[in-house]
Coordinates of C-alpha atoms in Angstrom, one line a residue:
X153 CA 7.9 -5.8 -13.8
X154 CA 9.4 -2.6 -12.7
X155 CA 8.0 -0.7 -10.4
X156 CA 6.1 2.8 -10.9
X157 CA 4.7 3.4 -7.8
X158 CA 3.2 6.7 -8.2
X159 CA 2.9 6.3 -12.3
X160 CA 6.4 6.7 -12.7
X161 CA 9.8 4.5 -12.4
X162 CA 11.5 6.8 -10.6
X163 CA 14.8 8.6 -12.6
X164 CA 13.2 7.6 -15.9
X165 CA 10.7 9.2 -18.5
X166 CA 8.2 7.5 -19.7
X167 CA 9.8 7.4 -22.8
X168 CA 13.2 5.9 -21.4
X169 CA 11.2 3.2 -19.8
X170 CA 9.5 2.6 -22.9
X171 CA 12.8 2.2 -25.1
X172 CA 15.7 0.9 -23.0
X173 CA 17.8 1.3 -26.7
X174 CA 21.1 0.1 -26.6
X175 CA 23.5 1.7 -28.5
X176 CA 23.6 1.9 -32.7
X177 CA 22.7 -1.6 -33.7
X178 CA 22.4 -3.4 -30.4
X179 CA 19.5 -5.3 -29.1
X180 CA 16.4 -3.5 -27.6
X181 CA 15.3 -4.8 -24.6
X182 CA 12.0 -2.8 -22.9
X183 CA 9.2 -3.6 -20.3
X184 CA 5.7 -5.1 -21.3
X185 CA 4.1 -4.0 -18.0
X186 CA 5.2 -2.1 -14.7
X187 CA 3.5 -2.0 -11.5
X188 CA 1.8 1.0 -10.4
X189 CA 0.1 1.3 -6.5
X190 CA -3.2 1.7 -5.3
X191 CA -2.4 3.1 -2.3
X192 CA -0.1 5.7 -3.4
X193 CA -2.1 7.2 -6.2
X194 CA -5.6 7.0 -4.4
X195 CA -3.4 10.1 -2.0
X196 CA -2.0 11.8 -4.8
X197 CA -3.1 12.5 -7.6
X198 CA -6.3 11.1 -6.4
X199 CA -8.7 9.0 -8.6
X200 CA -11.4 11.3 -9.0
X201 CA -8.2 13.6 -10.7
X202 CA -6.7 10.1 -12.2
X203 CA -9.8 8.7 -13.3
X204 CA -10.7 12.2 -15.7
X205 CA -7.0 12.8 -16.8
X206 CA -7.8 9.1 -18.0
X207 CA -6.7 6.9 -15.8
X208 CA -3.2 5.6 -15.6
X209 CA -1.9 4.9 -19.3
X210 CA -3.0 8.1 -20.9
X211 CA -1.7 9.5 -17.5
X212 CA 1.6 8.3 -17.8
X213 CA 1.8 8.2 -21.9
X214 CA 1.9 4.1 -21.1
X215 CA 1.1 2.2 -24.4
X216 CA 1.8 -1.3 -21.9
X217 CA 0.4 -3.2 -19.8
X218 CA -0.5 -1.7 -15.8
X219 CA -0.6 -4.0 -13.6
X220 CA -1.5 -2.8 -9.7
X221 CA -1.0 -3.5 -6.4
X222 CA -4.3 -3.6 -4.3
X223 CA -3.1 -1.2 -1.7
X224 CA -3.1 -4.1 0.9
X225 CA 0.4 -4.0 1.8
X226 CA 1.0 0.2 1.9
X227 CA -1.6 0.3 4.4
X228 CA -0.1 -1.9 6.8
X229 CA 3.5 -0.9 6.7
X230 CA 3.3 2.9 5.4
X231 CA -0.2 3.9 7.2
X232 CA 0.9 6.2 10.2
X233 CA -2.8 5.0 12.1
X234 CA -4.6 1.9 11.2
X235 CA -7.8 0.5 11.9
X236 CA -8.3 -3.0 10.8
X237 CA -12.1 -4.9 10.8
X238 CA -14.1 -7.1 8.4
X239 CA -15.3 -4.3 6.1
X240 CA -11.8 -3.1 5.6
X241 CA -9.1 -0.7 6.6
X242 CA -9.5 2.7 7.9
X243 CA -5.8 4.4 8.1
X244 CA -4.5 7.8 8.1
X245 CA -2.2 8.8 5.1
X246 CA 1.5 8.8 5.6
X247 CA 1.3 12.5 4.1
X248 CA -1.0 14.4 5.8
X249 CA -2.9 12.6 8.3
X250 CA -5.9 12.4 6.7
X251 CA -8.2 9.4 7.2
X252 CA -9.0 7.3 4.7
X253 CA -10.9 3.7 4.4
X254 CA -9.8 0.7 1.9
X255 CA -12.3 -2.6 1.5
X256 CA -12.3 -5.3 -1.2
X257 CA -14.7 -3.2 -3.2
X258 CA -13.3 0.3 -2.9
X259 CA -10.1 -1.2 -3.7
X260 CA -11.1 -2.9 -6.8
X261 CA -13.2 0.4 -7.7
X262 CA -10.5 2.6 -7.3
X263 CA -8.2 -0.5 -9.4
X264 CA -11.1 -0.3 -12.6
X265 CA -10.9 3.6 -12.2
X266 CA -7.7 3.5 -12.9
X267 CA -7.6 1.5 -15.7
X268 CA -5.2 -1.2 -15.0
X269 CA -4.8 -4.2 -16.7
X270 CA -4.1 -6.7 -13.9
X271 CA -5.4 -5.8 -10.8
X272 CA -4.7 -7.1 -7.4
X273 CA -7.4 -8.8 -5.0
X274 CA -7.0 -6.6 -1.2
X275 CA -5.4 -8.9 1.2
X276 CA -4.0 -8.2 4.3
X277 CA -0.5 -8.9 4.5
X278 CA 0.8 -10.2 8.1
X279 CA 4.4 -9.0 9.5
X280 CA 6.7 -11.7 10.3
X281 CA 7.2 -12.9 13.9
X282 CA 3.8 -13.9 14.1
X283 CA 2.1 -16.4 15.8
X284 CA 0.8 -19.2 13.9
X285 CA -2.7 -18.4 15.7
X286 CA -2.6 -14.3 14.6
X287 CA -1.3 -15.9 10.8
X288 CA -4.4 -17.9 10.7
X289 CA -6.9 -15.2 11.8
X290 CA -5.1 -13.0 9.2
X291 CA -5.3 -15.6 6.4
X292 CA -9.1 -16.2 6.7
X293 CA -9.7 -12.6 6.4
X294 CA -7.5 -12.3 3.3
X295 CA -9.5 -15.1 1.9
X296 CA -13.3 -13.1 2.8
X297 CA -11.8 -10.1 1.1
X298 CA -10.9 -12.3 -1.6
X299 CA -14.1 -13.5 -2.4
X300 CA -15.4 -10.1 -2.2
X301 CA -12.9 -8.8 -4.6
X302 CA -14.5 -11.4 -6.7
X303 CA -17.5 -10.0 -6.1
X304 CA -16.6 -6.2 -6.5
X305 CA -14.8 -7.0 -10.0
X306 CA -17.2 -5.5 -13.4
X307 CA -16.5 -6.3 -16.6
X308 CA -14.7 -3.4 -17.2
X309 CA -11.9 -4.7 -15.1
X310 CA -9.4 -7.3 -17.9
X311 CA -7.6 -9.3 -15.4
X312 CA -7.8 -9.8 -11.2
X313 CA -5.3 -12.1 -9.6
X314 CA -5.8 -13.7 -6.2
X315 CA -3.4 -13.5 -3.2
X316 CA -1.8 -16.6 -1.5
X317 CA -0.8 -15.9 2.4
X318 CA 0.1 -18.0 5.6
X319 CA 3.3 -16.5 6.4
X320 CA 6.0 -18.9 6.9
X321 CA 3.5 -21.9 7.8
X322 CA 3.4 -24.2 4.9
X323 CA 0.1 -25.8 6.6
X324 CA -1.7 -22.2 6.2
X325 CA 0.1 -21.6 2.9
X326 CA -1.4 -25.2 1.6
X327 CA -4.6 -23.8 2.7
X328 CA -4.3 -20.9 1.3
X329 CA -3.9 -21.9 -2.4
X330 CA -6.6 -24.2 -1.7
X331 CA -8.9 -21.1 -1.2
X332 CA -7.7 -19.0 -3.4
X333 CA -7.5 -21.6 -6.3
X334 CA -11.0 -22.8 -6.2
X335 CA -11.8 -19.0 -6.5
X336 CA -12.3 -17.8 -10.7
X337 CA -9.0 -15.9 -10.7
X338 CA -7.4 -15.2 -13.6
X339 CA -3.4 -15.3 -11.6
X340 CA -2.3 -16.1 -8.5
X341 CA 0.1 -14.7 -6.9
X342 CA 2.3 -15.0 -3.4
X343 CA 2.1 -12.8 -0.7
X344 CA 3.4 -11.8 2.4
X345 CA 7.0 -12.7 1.3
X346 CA 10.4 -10.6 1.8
X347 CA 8.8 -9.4 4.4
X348 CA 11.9 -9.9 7.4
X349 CA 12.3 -13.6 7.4
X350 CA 15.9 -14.7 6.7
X351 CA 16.4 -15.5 3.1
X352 CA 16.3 -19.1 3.9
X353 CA 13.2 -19.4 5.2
X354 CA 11.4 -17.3 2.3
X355 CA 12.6 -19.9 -0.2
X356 CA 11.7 -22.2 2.0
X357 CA 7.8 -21.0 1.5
X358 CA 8.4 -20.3 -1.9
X359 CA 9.7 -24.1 -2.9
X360 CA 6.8 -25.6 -1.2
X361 CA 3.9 -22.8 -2.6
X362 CA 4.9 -22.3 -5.7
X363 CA 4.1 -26.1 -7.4
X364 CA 0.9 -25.9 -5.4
X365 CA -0.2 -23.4 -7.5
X366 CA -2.6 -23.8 -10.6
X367 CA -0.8 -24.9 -13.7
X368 CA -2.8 -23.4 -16.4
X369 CA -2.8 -19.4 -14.5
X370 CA 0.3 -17.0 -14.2
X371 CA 2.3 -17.1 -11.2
X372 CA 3.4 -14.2 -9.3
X373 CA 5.7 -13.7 -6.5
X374 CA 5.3 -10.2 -5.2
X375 CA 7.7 -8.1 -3.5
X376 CA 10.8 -10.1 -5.1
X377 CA 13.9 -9.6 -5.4
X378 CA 17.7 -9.9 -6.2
X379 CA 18.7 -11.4 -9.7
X380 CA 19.8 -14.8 -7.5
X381 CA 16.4 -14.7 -6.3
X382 CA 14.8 -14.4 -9.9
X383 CA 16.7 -17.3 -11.1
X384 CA 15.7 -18.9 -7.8
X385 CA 11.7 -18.3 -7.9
X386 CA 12.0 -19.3 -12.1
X387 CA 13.1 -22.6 -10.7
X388 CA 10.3 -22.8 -8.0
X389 CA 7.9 -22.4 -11.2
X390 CA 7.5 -18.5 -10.8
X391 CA 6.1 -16.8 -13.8
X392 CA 6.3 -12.9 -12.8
X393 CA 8.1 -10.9 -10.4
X394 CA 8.0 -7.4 -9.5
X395 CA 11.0 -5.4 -6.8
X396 CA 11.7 -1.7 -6.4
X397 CA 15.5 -3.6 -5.9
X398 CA 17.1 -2.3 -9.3
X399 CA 15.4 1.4 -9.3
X400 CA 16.6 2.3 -5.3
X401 CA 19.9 0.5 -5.5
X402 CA 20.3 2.5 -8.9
X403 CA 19.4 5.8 -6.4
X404 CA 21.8 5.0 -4.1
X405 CA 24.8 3.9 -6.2
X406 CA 24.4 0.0 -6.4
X407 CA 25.2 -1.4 -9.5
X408 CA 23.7 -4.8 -10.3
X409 CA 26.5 -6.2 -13.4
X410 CA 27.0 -10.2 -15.0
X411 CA 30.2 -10.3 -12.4
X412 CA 28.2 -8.9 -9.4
X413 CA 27.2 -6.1 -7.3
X414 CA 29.0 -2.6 -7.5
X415 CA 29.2 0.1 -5.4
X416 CA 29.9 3.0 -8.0
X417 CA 31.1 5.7 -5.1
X418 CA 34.1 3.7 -4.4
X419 CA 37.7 5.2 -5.0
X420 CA 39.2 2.6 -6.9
X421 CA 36.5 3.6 -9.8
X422 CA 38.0 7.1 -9.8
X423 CA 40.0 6.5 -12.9
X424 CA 38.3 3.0 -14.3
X425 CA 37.7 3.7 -17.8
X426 CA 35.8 0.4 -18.0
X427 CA 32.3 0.4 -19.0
X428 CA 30.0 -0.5 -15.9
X429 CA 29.4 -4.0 -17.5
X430 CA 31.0 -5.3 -20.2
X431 CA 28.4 -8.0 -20.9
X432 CA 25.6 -5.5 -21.1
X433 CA 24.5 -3.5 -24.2
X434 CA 22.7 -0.6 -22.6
X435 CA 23.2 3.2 -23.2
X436 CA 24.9 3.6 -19.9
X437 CA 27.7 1.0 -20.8
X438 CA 27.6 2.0 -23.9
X439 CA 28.5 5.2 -23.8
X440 CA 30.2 6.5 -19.9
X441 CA 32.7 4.8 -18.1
X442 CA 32.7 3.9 -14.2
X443 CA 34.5 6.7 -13.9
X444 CA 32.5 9.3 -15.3
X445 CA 29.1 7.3 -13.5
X446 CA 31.4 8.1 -10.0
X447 CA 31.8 11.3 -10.3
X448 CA 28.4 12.4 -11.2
X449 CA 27.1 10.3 -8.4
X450 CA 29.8 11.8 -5.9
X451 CA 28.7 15.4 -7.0
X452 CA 24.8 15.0 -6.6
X453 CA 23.9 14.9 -10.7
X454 CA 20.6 13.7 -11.8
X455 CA 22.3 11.8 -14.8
X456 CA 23.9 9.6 -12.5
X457 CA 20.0 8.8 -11.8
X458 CA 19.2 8.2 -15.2
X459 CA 22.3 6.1 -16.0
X460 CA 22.5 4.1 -13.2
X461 CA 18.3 3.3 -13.3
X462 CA 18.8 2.3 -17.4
X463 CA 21.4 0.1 -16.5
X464 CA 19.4 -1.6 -13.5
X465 CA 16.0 -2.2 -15.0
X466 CA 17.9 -3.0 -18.8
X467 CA 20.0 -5.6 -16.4
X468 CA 17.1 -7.0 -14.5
X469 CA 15.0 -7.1 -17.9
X470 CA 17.5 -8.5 -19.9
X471 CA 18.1 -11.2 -17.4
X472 CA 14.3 -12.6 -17.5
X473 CA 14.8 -12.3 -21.7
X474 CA 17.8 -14.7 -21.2
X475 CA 15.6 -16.8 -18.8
X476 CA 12.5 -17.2 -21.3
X477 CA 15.2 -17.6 -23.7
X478 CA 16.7 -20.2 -21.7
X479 CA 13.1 -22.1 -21.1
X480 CA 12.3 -22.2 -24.6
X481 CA 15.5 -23.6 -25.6
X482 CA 15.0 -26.5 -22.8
X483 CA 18.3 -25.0 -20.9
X484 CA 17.2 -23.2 -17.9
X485 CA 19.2 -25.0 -15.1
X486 CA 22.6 -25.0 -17.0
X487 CA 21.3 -21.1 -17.4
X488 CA 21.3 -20.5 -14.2
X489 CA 24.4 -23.0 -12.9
X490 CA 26.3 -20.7 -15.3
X491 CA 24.8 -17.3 -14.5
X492 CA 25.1 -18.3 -10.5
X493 CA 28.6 -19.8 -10.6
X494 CA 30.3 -16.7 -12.4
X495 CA 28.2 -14.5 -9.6
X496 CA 30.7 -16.8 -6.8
X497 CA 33.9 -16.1 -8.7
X498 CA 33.4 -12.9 -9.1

């Protein structure tokens, strides 16, 4: 899912977003539902101004699916002062200062205001280094603001998925999904991952969550991540994924492509006349070199924005189309032996 924090996947229109066309007669690949934040619109615009412009699809001209993050996670690493206790989170914006207070219920108010589709039960998510002691204290407060989400939800609400936590403690974790999967959720997702652990040990979380999870709900890894790490989490059983990763590398000149990262400031793209990615069928590569996509990003230009954003999301999306390909055609792992090993000889 790409990720439109405040209503917007940053360096694209709505429109863009909508139509990732490739060029002439090429395939079209486009998004069936972005992420937008809780936390971030609750400041500005504000959801008494969101919720009469009406709410977040007519906002953003959105035709898709929303789906939204509960706030949870903003508060505890953006909030400049925060005040954490069983009927929520009081916290002072990291714009102004001013104080605000999120709960289970004013976060799933301000969620149904908004009109999402999928909202997010309010969690709190615990920064790593902790001790398995603070972890557990944390985790059986996620899991009374889960129920209360429950609780909070009205039928005007479609979908509300349930968070998973325990940090890097596959006891707690096992817990966790115990909780949360005896709960009427309609998703589940994981939590409190990519969140300063070494890569190692999130997958090491991930590989024993993710089968623990319901088989008959969606399953969503939040927060998540490189393409390696897509085709990673897929494998663990993951069903959805959602990473600012392709829209700020795209802002600061990192190219995902089929043969690997690239870094389109370099010199030795000065006079490449290549196409970013010859694999890929987007309008960036179909129609600029890396030569051209330099020198607008050397010289400040919003295009090189635009072009390097199309090609990032189109990549990341056109990855997961050739993974659901992939599953359906009962070839995922030689999918992703093949994707993985040209990644290492590139």
């Amino acid at each position: 899912m790409p990720v439109g924090t405040l209503a917007s996947v940053k360096s694209l229109t709505t429109e863009q977003l909508k139509s990732l066309i490739t060029h002439h007669s090429s395939p079209i690949t486009d998004p069936q539902i972005i992420l937008n934040n809780t936390y971030h619109l609750m400041l500005r615009p504000g959801i008494d101004l969101l919720e009469k412009l009406g709410g977040v699809h007519k906002f953003m001209s959105w035709d898709r699916a929303v789906l939204s993050d509960s706030g949870g996670f903003q508060v505890f690493s953006l909030a400049a002062i925060r005040k954490v206790r069983e009927e929520g989170v009081e916290f002072r914006s990291h714009i102004d200062g001013s104080t605000h207070f999120l709960s289970p219920e004013t976060s799933i108010d301000i969620q149904t205001r908004m009109g999402v589709d999928i909202a997010m039960a309010f969690d709190e998510c615990p920064a790593y280094g902790l001790s398995r002691a603070e972890v557990e204290t944390s985790l059986e407060l996620t899991h009374r603001w889960a129920r209360r989400s429950l609780a909070a939800r009205s039928s005007r609400l479609a979908g509300l998925f349930g968070i998973v936590q325990g940090g890097i403690y596959t006891d707690l974790r096992r817990r966790s999904v115990e909780e949360i999967a005896a709960l009427d959720f309609d998703g589940v997702a994981i939590g409190g991952i990519s969140v300063g652990e070494p890569k190692g040990e999130m997958f090491e979380v991930v590989n024993f969550t993710a089968p623990l999870l319901p088989e008959d709900k969606p399953r969503y890894l939040m927060g998540v991540g490189t393409p390696e790490d897509l085709l990673d989490g897929v494998a663990a059983g993951i069903d959805m994924f959602d990473c600012v990763m392709p829209t700020r590398n795209a802002r600061n000149g990192t190219l995902f492509t089929s043969s690997g990262k690239v870094a389109i400031k370099n010199a030795k793209y000065a006079d490449d006349t290549r196409p970013l990615d010859e694999r890929c069928g987007c309008v960036t590569c179909s129609t600029v070199s890396r030569a051209y996509l330099r020198h607008l990003f050397l010289n400040g230009e919003i295009a090189a924005l635009v072009y390097n954003t199309i090609h990032n999301v189109w990549f990341y999306l056109d990855l997961m189309r050739g993974v659901r390909q992939a599953i359906a055609l009962n070839s995922f792992g030689s999918f992703r032996e093949t994707y993985l090993s040209r990644l290492q000889e590139s």
